[in-house]
XYZ file of C-alpha atoms in Angstrom:
735
model
C -0.044 0.039 -0.009
C 2.826 2.777 0.968
C 4.780 1.784 -2.225
C 1.471 3.003 -4.433
C 1.465 6.474 -2.372
C 4.621 7.396 -3.795
C 6.988 8.378 -6.819
C 10.204 7.349 -8.432
C 12.334 8.375 -10.718
C 12.257 6.321 -13.863
C 15.914 6.925 -14.562
C 17.082 5.075 -11.146
C 15.639 1.973 -12.850
C 17.287 2.612 -16.054
C 21.202 2.629 -17.233
C 22.131 4.850 -19.779
C 18.303 5.383 -20.905
C 17.717 1.567 -20.640
C 15.608 -0.486 -18.548
C 17.860 -2.131 -15.875
C 15.861 -5.403 -14.223
C 18.318 -5.373 -11.328
C 17.301 -1.908 -10.703
C 13.628 -2.068 -11.267
C 13.796 -5.346 -8.785
C 15.064 -3.011 -5.998
C 12.903 -0.149 -6.214
C 9.723 -1.498 -7.962
C 9.472 -4.856 -6.119
C 6.685 -4.099 -4.388
C 4.896 -1.697 -6.994
C 4.950 1.975 -7.150
C 2.270 4.604 -7.240
C 4.124 6.817 -10.369
C 6.949 7.070 -12.487
C 8.577 10.251 -13.457
C 8.284 10.900 -17.115
C 11.991 10.410 -18.763
C 11.984 13.409 -20.572
C 13.728 11.811 -23.433
C 13.269 11.429 -27.094
C 10.358 9.649 -28.028
C 11.797 6.335 -28.901
C 13.654 6.445 -25.650
C 10.915 7.469 -23.766
C 8.267 5.106 -25.197
C 10.718 1.784 -25.050
C 11.578 3.100 -21.247
C 8.284 3.272 -19.945
C 6.638 0.345 -21.773
C 9.584 -1.724 -20.278
C 8.975 -0.248 -16.711
C 5.257 -0.937 -17.039
C 5.336 -4.830 -18.275
C 7.863 -5.255 -15.341
C 5.087 -4.037 -12.976
C 2.414 -6.306 -14.417
C 4.546 -9.376 -14.926
C 6.653 -9.432 -11.829
C 4.888 -7.360 -8.970
C 2.656 -9.589 -6.722
C -0.704 -7.728 -7.437
C 0.284 -6.318 -11.227
C -0.522 -2.514 -10.653
C 0.517 -0.248 -13.251
C 2.229 2.727 -12.874
C 0.999 6.510 -13.280
C 3.601 8.312 -15.384
C 3.564 11.894 -14.816
C 4.827 14.657 -17.318
C 4.521 18.418 -17.484
C 2.127 19.522 -20.243
C 0.981 23.081 -19.334
C 2.371 24.338 -23.111
C 2.984 20.688 -24.868
C 4.703 17.795 -23.890
C 7.933 18.604 -21.936
C 9.751 16.366 -23.973
C 12.719 15.939 -26.736
C 11.265 16.524 -30.383
C 7.553 17.440 -28.725
C 5.619 20.377 -30.109
C 6.028 23.677 -28.115
C 2.739 25.774 -27.772
C 3.004 29.599 -26.338
C 3.245 29.672 -22.990
C 0.532 29.583 -20.405
C 0.251 33.441 -20.173
C 0.168 33.579 -24.156
C -2.389 30.846 -24.786
C -4.467 32.874 -21.769
C -4.089 35.948 -24.340
C -5.991 34.149 -26.829
C -9.233 34.095 -24.901
C -10.098 31.297 -26.739
C -11.002 28.161 -25.045
C -11.858 26.071 -27.795
C -8.952 26.559 -29.230
C -6.945 26.021 -25.785
C -9.073 22.521 -25.609
C -7.298 21.727 -28.735
C -3.831 22.288 -27.821
C -4.340 20.503 -24.272
C -5.827 17.588 -26.736
C -2.696 17.730 -28.773
C 0.033 18.194 -25.900
C -2.088 14.633 -24.667
C -1.901 12.775 -27.624
C 2.013 13.433 -28.013
C 2.544 12.884 -24.434
C 0.139 9.566 -24.166
C 2.109 8.648 -27.759
C 5.161 7.789 -25.453
C 3.513 6.320 -22.358
C 2.988 9.339 -19.945
C -0.776 9.034 -18.550
C -0.636 11.916 -16.290
C -0.035 15.703 -16.739
C 1.578 18.179 -14.146
C -1.043 20.804 -15.747
C -3.030 23.384 -15.926
C -1.479 26.094 -13.561
C -4.740 27.784 -11.928
C -2.465 30.221 -9.938
C -3.671 33.849 -10.451
C -0.828 36.086 -11.978
C -1.191 39.042 -9.813
C 2.229 39.673 -8.956
C 4.623 40.327 -12.072
C 7.601 40.465 -9.849
C 7.047 36.557 -9.470
C 8.506 34.374 -12.021
C 6.187 31.899 -12.370
C 3.409 34.370 -13.691
C 4.284 32.775 -17.223
C 2.610 30.104 -16.362
C -0.832 31.229 -15.225
C -3.807 32.473 -17.435
C -3.446 35.742 -16.016
C -4.991 38.015 -12.984
C -8.737 37.475 -13.678
C -10.532 34.452 -11.648
C -13.381 33.743 -14.327
C -10.716 33.910 -17.539
C -8.229 31.480 -15.575
C -10.893 29.203 -14.645
C -12.624 28.905 -18.060
C -8.909 28.543 -19.679
C -8.155 26.126 -16.843
C -11.393 24.094 -17.251
C -11.044 23.943 -21.332
C -7.108 22.598 -20.615
C -8.700 20.230 -18.392
C -11.106 19.221 -21.009
C -8.451 18.741 -23.830
C -6.439 16.581 -22.004
C -8.902 14.041 -20.668
C -11.358 14.011 -23.507
C -14.335 15.396 -21.724
C -15.489 12.540 -20.212
C -15.246 10.573 -16.672
C -13.240 8.282 -18.091
C -9.661 8.688 -19.607
C -9.578 7.368 -23.285
C -6.017 6.046 -24.678
C -5.003 9.524 -25.974
C -6.263 10.958 -22.874
C -4.081 12.542 -19.714
C -4.951 12.994 -16.533
C -5.108 16.478 -15.535
C -3.223 17.862 -12.208
C -4.756 21.130 -11.386
C -2.219 23.440 -9.245
C -1.300 25.114 -7.251
C -3.945 24.561 -4.281
C -4.383 27.578 -3.470
C -3.415 31.142 -3.421
C 0.136 30.071 -4.345
C 0.209 33.285 -7.069
C 0.199 36.309 -4.779
C 3.425 35.506 -2.517
C 4.893 38.258 -0.435
C 7.514 40.126 -1.890
C 6.804 38.042 -5.161
C 9.183 35.502 -3.939
C 8.312 32.206 -5.074
C 6.942 29.639 -2.522
C 6.661 32.808 0.223
C 3.896 33.148 2.495
C 0.289 34.298 0.794
C -1.318 37.001 3.077
C -5.183 35.982 1.663
C -8.215 36.101 4.034
C -11.517 33.059 3.787
C -13.429 35.633 1.729
C -10.636 36.508 -0.710
C -9.646 32.895 -0.924
C -13.239 32.036 -1.633
C -14.408 35.035 -3.803
C -10.846 34.965 -5.752
C -8.705 32.096 -5.546
C -10.902 29.227 -5.639
C -13.186 29.836 -8.479
C -10.545 28.410 -11.133
C -9.933 25.104 -9.260
C -13.910 24.844 -8.837
C -14.497 25.016 -12.418
C -11.580 22.786 -13.259
C -13.157 20.267 -10.784
C -16.625 20.906 -12.302
C -14.716 19.656 -15.511
C -13.711 16.609 -14.147
C -9.846 17.096 -12.936
C -8.850 13.951 -11.069
C -5.874 14.739 -9.489
C -5.045 18.430 -7.547
C -1.474 19.475 -6.852
C -0.983 21.505 -3.033
C 0.937 25.035 -3.505
C 4.670 24.943 -1.837
C 3.419 27.979 0.143
C 1.566 28.444 3.365
C -1.670 29.644 3.969
C -2.421 31.260 7.312
C 0.657 30.018 8.935
C 0.222 26.278 7.551
C 1.869 24.647 4.727
C -0.684 23.931 2.125
C 0.885 19.993 1.979
C -0.248 19.769 5.482
C -3.259 21.995 5.569
C -6.357 20.070 6.425
C -8.500 22.605 6.477
C -7.367 23.317 2.103
C -7.106 19.613 1.201
C -10.114 18.117 2.849
C -12.688 20.713 4.304
C -12.657 23.103 1.448
C -10.804 20.806 -1.649
C -13.160 17.436 -1.230
C -16.122 18.807 1.134
C -16.932 22.766 -0.419
C -15.870 21.975 -4.101
C -16.569 18.182 -4.234
C -13.237 16.724 -5.395
C -13.438 13.106 -5.511
C -9.890 12.516 -7.006
C -6.568 12.310 -5.467
C -3.833 14.686 -3.961
C -0.511 14.580 -5.878
C 2.135 16.573 -3.973
C 4.375 18.835 -5.140
C 7.917 17.919 -5.950
C 9.465 17.571 -2.152
C 6.196 19.720 -0.857
C 6.028 17.319 1.798
C 9.826 17.198 3.211
C 9.408 21.108 2.899
C 7.924 21.125 6.698
C 11.160 20.158 7.679
C 13.893 21.744 5.553
C 12.027 24.848 4.741
C 8.954 25.684 6.746
C 9.992 24.226 10.046
C 6.763 22.606 11.138
C 7.749 19.564 11.503
C 11.028 18.179 13.166
C 11.720 14.704 11.205
C 10.269 13.303 8.058
C 7.762 11.062 9.869
C 5.900 13.758 11.001
C 5.888 15.868 8.185
C 4.177 12.956 6.216
C 1.621 12.126 8.892
C 0.607 16.014 9.129
C 0.432 15.691 5.208
C -1.361 12.022 5.637
C -4.120 13.428 7.738
C -4.679 16.892 6.150
C -5.716 14.598 2.685
C -2.618 14.168 0.561
C -2.414 10.771 -0.898
C 1.138 10.460 -2.912
C 4.593 12.299 -2.490
C 6.343 13.146 -5.199
C 9.206 12.782 -6.713
C 10.494 10.578 -4.135
C 9.307 8.442 -1.099
C 11.011 10.480 1.529
C 7.801 10.671 3.783
C 6.073 8.227 2.926
C 8.720 5.689 2.344
C 11.192 4.545 5.041
C 9.880 7.126 7.822
C 6.049 5.254 7.207
C 7.250 1.867 6.974
C 9.104 2.287 10.612
C 6.027 3.351 11.830
C 3.906 0.302 10.565
C 6.417 -2.147 12.380
C 4.901 -0.329 15.595
C 1.533 0.104 14.577
C 1.726 3.567 14.586
C 0.927 3.960 11.139
C -3.184 5.006 10.648
C -4.238 2.490 8.465
C -7.992 3.906 7.480
C -6.261 7.178 6.285
C -3.436 5.026 4.288
C -6.579 2.975 2.982
C -8.481 5.868 1.973
C -5.059 7.474 0.020
C -4.502 4.148 -1.877
C -8.448 3.940 -2.651
C -8.275 7.283 -4.271
C -5.140 6.381 -5.830
C -6.837 3.264 -7.569
C -9.665 4.508 -8.565
C -7.981 6.948 -10.488
C -5.875 4.430 -12.207
C -9.188 2.640 -12.965
C -10.934 5.741 -14.686
C -7.242 6.352 -16.577
C -7.955 2.886 -18.549
C -3.885 1.896 -17.106
C -5.086 -1.827 -16.730
C -6.474 -1.882 -20.373
C -3.974 0.326 -21.973
C -0.874 1.029 -19.667
C 1.770 0.810 -22.837
C 2.331 2.995 -25.703
C 1.392 2.122 -29.120
C 4.389 2.756 -31.703
C 1.778 4.025 -34.249
C 0.631 6.801 -32.058
C 4.361 8.437 -32.178
C 3.407 9.575 -35.542
C 1.739 12.819 -34.310
C 4.616 14.326 -32.395
C 5.602 17.312 -34.448
C 2.428 16.345 -37.378
C 1.908 18.674 -39.625
C -1.504 19.176 -37.806
C 0.152 19.901 -34.764
C 2.899 22.434 -35.902
C -0.021 24.079 -37.578
C -1.699 24.601 -34.391
C 1.144 26.160 -32.753
C 1.506 28.699 -35.207
C -2.235 29.546 -35.007
C -1.805 29.614 -31.406
C 0.884 32.016 -31.293
C -0.551 34.442 -33.806
C -3.909 34.591 -31.476
C -1.475 34.831 -28.376
C -0.019 38.093 -29.321
C -1.226 41.496 -28.146
C -0.733 44.698 -30.395
C -0.586 47.316 -27.344
C -0.071 50.312 -29.837
C 0.067 51.323 -33.449
C 0.366 54.180 -34.840
C -0.522 52.951 -38.236
C 2.785 51.621 -39.452
C 1.667 48.208 -38.811
C 0.846 46.169 -41.067
C 4.283 46.749 -42.884
C 3.785 47.382 -46.586
C 6.920 45.137 -48.313
C 6.218 47.438 -51.494
C 6.994 50.368 -49.412
C 10.294 49.024 -47.894
C 13.791 48.783 -49.735
C 16.023 48.402 -46.233
C 14.634 46.775 -42.511
C 16.466 46.586 -39.486
C 16.048 43.705 -37.232
C 17.453 44.711 -34.075
C 17.666 43.325 -30.494
C 18.867 40.204 -28.499
C 15.362 38.266 -29.111
C 15.936 38.658 -33.006
C 17.817 35.546 -33.772
C 16.400 33.646 -30.611
C 13.503 31.166 -30.228
C 11.857 31.849 -26.637
C 9.839 28.902 -25.375
C 9.283 29.483 -22.046
C 9.535 28.022 -18.927
C 8.693 23.798 -18.820
C 10.062 23.181 -22.222
C 12.733 21.152 -23.586
C 15.501 23.465 -25.939
C 15.972 20.878 -27.923
C 12.720 21.401 -29.909
C 13.616 22.686 -33.316
C 11.843 26.574 -33.312
C 11.861 29.561 -35.616
C 13.671 32.594 -34.690
C 11.518 35.728 -35.819
C 14.752 36.559 -38.030
C 14.108 33.747 -39.819
C 9.948 34.088 -39.953
C 10.952 37.432 -41.214
C 13.353 36.450 -44.179
C 11.320 33.630 -44.956
C 8.162 36.152 -45.409
C 10.461 38.594 -47.617
C 11.762 35.899 -49.517
C 11.596 37.359 -52.893
C 11.563 40.926 -52.412
C 14.150 43.433 -52.927
C 14.781 44.130 -49.661
C 17.496 44.624 -47.441
C 17.762 42.930 -43.979
C 20.351 44.114 -41.830
C 20.822 42.091 -38.404
C 22.192 43.459 -35.254
C 22.051 42.071 -31.639
C 22.710 45.654 -30.480
C 22.844 44.305 -26.684
C 22.282 41.155 -25.157
C 19.142 40.330 -22.492
C 21.174 40.976 -19.445
C 24.729 42.575 -20.127
C 25.508 46.175 -19.419
C 27.725 46.999 -22.383
C 26.711 49.250 -24.677
C 29.063 48.175 -27.329
C 26.650 47.456 -30.007
C 24.532 50.398 -29.714
C 26.516 52.515 -32.448
C 26.064 49.438 -34.754
C 22.496 49.158 -34.161
C 22.155 53.063 -34.436
C 23.629 52.952 -37.657
C 21.472 50.296 -39.017
C 18.284 52.165 -37.993
C 19.652 55.290 -39.458
C 20.175 53.362 -42.935
C 16.750 51.616 -42.865
C 13.305 52.529 -43.581
C 12.019 50.962 -40.237
C 13.263 49.213 -37.175
C 12.070 46.028 -35.695
C 13.176 45.928 -32.343
C 12.973 42.524 -30.209
C 13.533 43.051 -26.824
C 12.577 41.654 -23.052
C 13.364 38.131 -20.805
C 13.855 34.900 -20.802
C 12.319 31.828 -19.149
C 13.901 28.971 -20.780
C 15.032 26.459 -17.753
C 13.401 23.214 -18.520
C 13.229 21.644 -14.905
C 11.211 23.985 -12.892
C 12.326 25.971 -9.037
C 15.729 26.964 -11.003
C 17.275 23.890 -11.870
C 17.652 25.170 -15.062
C 21.389 25.636 -16.014
C 22.483 29.415 -16.750
C 25.054 30.162 -19.359
C 26.401 33.723 -19.771
C 24.459 33.289 -23.283
C 21.314 31.918 -21.869
C 20.650 33.898 -18.566
C 16.916 33.486 -16.861
C 15.443 36.287 -15.969
C 11.848 34.427 -15.725
C 10.350 31.265 -14.805
C 10.172 29.127 -11.595
C 12.620 30.630 -9.024
C 13.807 33.441 -11.189
C 11.870 36.572 -9.387
C 12.788 40.198 -9.718
C 12.457 43.315 -8.194
C 12.755 45.583 -10.957
C 9.890 45.639 -14.008
C 12.012 47.221 -16.540
C 13.447 45.592 -19.418
C 16.602 43.661 -18.387
C 20.286 45.023 -18.545
C 20.769 47.921 -21.014
C 17.615 46.939 -23.697
C 15.701 49.791 -22.379
C 18.637 52.509 -23.365
C 19.043 50.515 -26.493
C 15.207 51.015 -27.803
C 15.595 54.747 -26.507
C 18.960 55.292 -28.563
C 17.094 53.953 -31.966
C 13.778 55.761 -31.546
C 16.314 59.240 -31.277
C 17.430 58.104 -34.754
C 13.951 59.479 -36.014
C 12.808 56.420 -37.698
C 9.879 54.438 -37.062
C 10.669 51.808 -34.219
C 8.414 49.078 -33.716
C 8.945 47.149 -30.307
C 8.706 43.504 -30.049
C 8.398 42.058 -26.719
C 9.093 38.570 -25.969
C 9.220 37.154 -22.210
C 7.055 35.655 -19.275
C 6.389 38.671 -17.588
C 4.835 42.138 -18.353
C 7.531 44.859 -18.427
C 7.168 47.826 -17.169
C 8.210 50.372 -19.923
C 6.485 53.955 -20.106
C 8.864 55.660 -22.181
C 9.320 52.678 -24.915
C 5.434 52.685 -24.919
C 5.282 56.345 -25.312
C 7.926 56.815 -28.099
C 7.639 53.274 -29.816
C 5.846 53.218 -33.520
C 4.051 50.059 -32.264
C 4.385 47.509 -29.651
C 3.607 44.266 -30.278
C 3.272 42.016 -26.755
C 4.752 38.480 -28.302
C 4.984 36.624 -24.705
C 7.088 33.530 -25.151
C 5.379 31.966 -28.494
C 6.839 29.027 -28.910
C 8.531 27.102 -31.567
C 6.405 28.505 -34.216
C 6.374 31.865 -32.771
C 8.976 33.469 -35.709
C 6.170 32.431 -38.053
C 3.452 34.106 -36.768
C 5.336 37.163 -35.358
C 6.221 37.735 -39.296
C 2.574 37.533 -40.152
C 1.290 39.844 -37.754
C 4.248 42.344 -38.687
C 3.374 42.188 -42.187
C -0.521 41.824 -42.570
C -0.569 37.902 -43.768
C -2.291 38.073 -39.615
C -4.714 39.861 -38.052
C -3.987 40.428 -33.959
C -6.488 39.745 -31.933
C -4.610 38.869 -28.578
C -6.033 40.870 -25.418
C -3.993 41.135 -22.444
C -5.066 38.579 -19.048
C -2.657 40.792 -17.070
C -2.701 44.674 -16.427
C 0.773 45.534 -16.927
C 2.120 47.935 -14.528
C 3.925 51.866 -15.047
C 6.401 50.697 -13.009
C 6.980 47.834 -9.954
C 5.205 50.730 -6.975
C 2.447 49.716 -8.297
C 2.018 46.481 -7.678
C -0.269 44.966 -7.326
C -2.288 46.758 -9.910
C -5.152 44.003 -11.041
C -8.237 45.317 -12.772
C -10.656 44.020 -10.745
C -9.868 45.857 -7.615
C -12.266 47.306 -4.864
C -13.377 50.619 -4.598
C -10.533 52.586 -2.746
C -8.030 50.489 -4.582
C -6.652 53.420 -7.281
C -6.924 56.233 -4.825
C -9.256 58.485 -3.667
C -8.032 62.032 -4.373
C -7.890 61.606 -8.414
C -5.199 64.034 -8.470
C -2.653 61.862 -10.156
C 0.840 63.622 -10.261
C 3.733 63.334 -12.762
C 7.718 63.434 -12.313
C 7.281 67.519 -13.346
C 3.944 67.977 -11.567
C 3.312 66.577 -7.984
C -0.081 65.586 -6.777
C -1.926 62.749 -5.277
C -2.704 59.713 -4.836
C 1.144 58.975 -5.832
C 3.153 62.362 -5.715
C 4.712 61.654 -8.966
C 2.807 58.741 -10.673
C -0.637 57.786 -11.878
C -2.353 54.656 -9.606
C -3.542 53.055 -13.196
C -1.438 51.124 -15.243
C -0.138 51.515 -18.446
C -2.008 48.856 -20.195
C -5.067 47.444 -18.588
C -6.232 44.031 -18.740
C -8.294 42.952 -21.420
C -6.738 45.189 -23.843
C -5.657 44.786 -27.760
C -5.683 46.139 -30.860
C -6.356 44.854 -34.396
C -5.911 46.114 -38.144
C -9.742 46.381 -38.403
C -12.457 48.079 -36.064
C -15.648 46.708 -34.304
C -18.907 48.446 -33.314
C -20.710 47.259 -30.575
C -24.973 48.286 -30.470
C -28.017 47.106 -28.763
C -27.084 45.698 -25.625
C -29.972 44.152 -24.102
C -30.625 42.453 -20.639
C -33.344 40.816 -20.095
C -35.612 40.469 -17.485
C -34.517 43.851 -16.372
C -35.913 42.475 -12.931
C -35.089 39.446 -11.095
C -35.313 37.547 -7.980
C -32.104 35.902 -6.320
C -32.780 32.950 -7.510
C -33.359 33.809 -11.226
C -30.944 34.392 -14.348
C -30.450 37.491 -16.472
C -29.788 36.802 -20.135
C -27.561 39.677 -21.846
C -26.736 40.037 -25.285
C -24.985 42.676 -28.103
C -24.543 42.725 -31.703
C -20.977 43.072 -33.160
C -20.151 44.478 -36.176
C -16.836 44.567 -38.006
C -16.423 48.323 -39.462
C -13.206 47.766 -41.011
C -11.730 46.136 -44.328
C -10.157 42.691 -43.090
C -11.778 39.525 -41.492
C -10.694 40.136 -37.605
C -11.439 38.381 -34.283
C -13.170 40.231 -31.311
C -13.055 39.056 -28.206
C -16.578 40.045 -26.539
C -15.872 40.939 -22.736
C -18.710 41.062 -20.344
C -18.354 42.646 -16.988
C -20.327 43.249 -14.070
C -20.637 45.470 -10.809
C -22.770 45.323 -7.960
C -23.520 48.568 -7.087
C -24.440 48.782 -3.283
C -23.752 45.504 -1.296
C -22.833 44.526 2.054
C -19.167 43.644 1.837
C -17.098 45.117 -0.676
C -17.226 44.004 -4.340
C -14.906 44.565 -7.372
C -15.463 47.801 -8.982
C -16.190 45.955 -12.261
C -15.580 41.850 -12.918
C -15.153 39.726 -15.565
C -18.673 37.440 -16.155
C -18.072 35.991 -19.654
C -16.322 36.066 -22.682
C -16.469 35.118 -26.550
C -14.125 35.248 -29.360
C -15.658 35.691 -32.497
C -14.446 35.729 -36.053
C -15.957 38.400 -38.396
C -15.689 39.207 -42.023
C -15.570 42.961 -43.342
C -18.992 44.179 -42.584
C -20.311 40.990 -40.899
C -22.566 41.267 -37.705
C -22.853 38.464 -34.825
C -24.926 38.454 -32.008
C -23.459 37.309 -28.509
C -25.435 36.146 -26.149
C -24.117 35.688 -21.789
C -26.347 34.264 -19.139
C -25.642 35.707 -16.076
C -26.377 33.030 -13.110
C -27.476 33.762 -9.564
C -23.675 32.235 -8.696
C -22.291 34.568 -10.928
C -23.685 37.849 -9.254
C -23.428 36.542 -5.718
C -21.214 37.379 -2.747
C -20.068 35.974 0.277
C -22.324 38.502 2.994
C -20.595 39.541 6.347
C -21.196 35.665 7.518
C -19.202 34.559 4.879
C -22.345 32.870 3.623
C -23.159 32.859 -0.140
C -25.982 35.335 -1.504
C -27.221 37.040 -4.061
C -28.417 40.422 -2.623
C -31.327 42.816 -3.830
C -30.327 45.746 -5.577
C -28.937 47.308 -8.693
C -26.106 46.037 -10.810
C -24.584 46.976 -13.749
C -23.649 45.640 -17.096
C -20.359 46.745 -19.589
C -19.738 44.890 -22.691
C -17.912 46.920 -25.510
C -18.282 50.285 -23.693
C -22.282 50.111 -23.842
C -23.661 50.226 -19.971
C -27.161 48.638 -18.731
C -28.591 48.352 -15.526
C -30.863 45.290 -13.824
C -32.059 45.044 -10.370
C -32.374 42.105 -8.344
C -35.759 42.309 -6.249
C -36.264 40.622 -2.666
C -39.793 39.450 -3.808
C -41.627 42.404 -2.839
C -42.696 45.821 -4.875
C -40.927 47.603 -2.205
C -37.320 49.788 -3.353
C -34.378 48.213 -1.290
C -33.368 50.705 1.318
C -30.022 53.039 0.839
C -27.521 51.994 3.534
C -26.875 54.586 5.692
C -23.688 56.019 7.427
C -23.850 55.963 10.944
C -25.105 59.188 11.304
C -28.438 58.216 9.116
C -27.414 60.162 6.060
C -27.097 58.471 2.690
C -22.887 57.694 2.403
């Protein structure tokens, strides 16, 4: 039973990446709960996993196959697998159908080599851009994160209660509130109260559980003074009783033993293991540090709580049956044809195109090759593929320079490529050559940003001088400006008077007010994956129309953090007299409290007009729903995608609520002149709040609805015809 509750690194059972009988007998002789994906090339992966599964089935007493665990946040993390845009880029598509297709493609490639459980999706809220793992999230908003996460789960698991032979078990993480660590430091404590936990941080997990997620991973951090891996209130009371989760809880790697080494809530591994077990944790990863020998010793003295052991094993075996491991434990050789298939590469290119967000355009984009004779392509990201965290660099990708050259092949255009500066270096030696290239060019494409190329998480990636890490797990920052001298390079090129198109690459939104003000155009490309170079060129030269929308707000400076859009009424100041560097004011003396670019922002090469926003009925009771519809028309000359966003504000409430909150969205494609009607349903749950007793209720009163700049109001009544009494302050007068 204890062996079903632990994980083992599959390479420990191998010699030179080949199956080793003696090692397998030593480590797997009594069975195993899960094995780590070897993360090698497809043939090596498949051969090793198949051999290990055969050993477990044929040479252990019970013949129980293992869960083979791999990373699949934006493609299966193994050699040669298709690498899609990083999660923050996928969130920028606001396209749940596309998200589901990408997760399904990742599942097929992973299952083709024998993997059957994915450590994704990440449902943390990216609310502090200093945190390196923002790139792994779907942004700052609970509704967007929940919808994209649920689509990811359905794509991985196939949308049914039983996992098929080409699907994976989804593991939603990190439970809970992991995305708002103190000071932006990974694993730091999270200061979130019970109301904010339930209103903001739990809804994405609830959505994923409703979608059928079979596994949950706790957060490394602590909640209310108790590490999440040993927090019974989180793992049992909330996760199982409130949210109805019936799968199994899989530890983050080292998360149980961190009680001893980091949190200091346990003095020895046995104590840490018992607390995690009693809290509701079922399997320890990546090694049996606490659930292994320490529990075996307790079993000898009858001090091991067998009811909890039986419960954990029952949950694990139930998931193994649902995953079909007993029927389909081995990878099928013919399935590996899907890896890097044309369909998956095309899907990666489409995803990269839809993930990019056009933040600013003064009419220069799209570039017209017929008006160009010389083009300067400058910057540390010009000839570099940025995959993002949790992707192996062995994958073959297309750099922006390669994409631009292929797009302009046959055109009589000279392309000058100059690096200008490195990602993090402080040398300005390349400025002069870059300025000369810009001066001689008709237009400049400058590619700058950061990098999160570490493949193994938590800072285990190896940094080199030419491949520094500025983002990803374990790489947090105190400054949100572009690393090194990249901002100086940008401003020096703009000083030449030539139009500079700035492309930002990386996993976190940088603070760049000076660049945003002076650039001719600003394109946020995130970590676009292997086809990013093609997709970038498609947008720059008009083969594709940008449709991405920001899933996070971009701050003007680090001092604004947190600056998420769905803030409470007092969060952006009360004086409304923002200052500037030359004219002091208040709320901030020398700055505005508003972000540089707000959540949901994004431009297109066409225009859209909203009309006929309807709310029906205009009066409802607390248990009834509201239908919201709006017409959207493409008034431009190009086909384009529009992300229709529905926001709601509870105008007066017994507890404070956000000034506006996303409650629905849809990604629609419109031809020039085409009009579509988009309809949303606001359920009682979507307009509810937690009252002062932490009970979820729908309060009578007025609610505002916002879509495309149009506002409507509806009323929730208490069942009588009497108007709701206006709240008063202590003096009895209206507040």
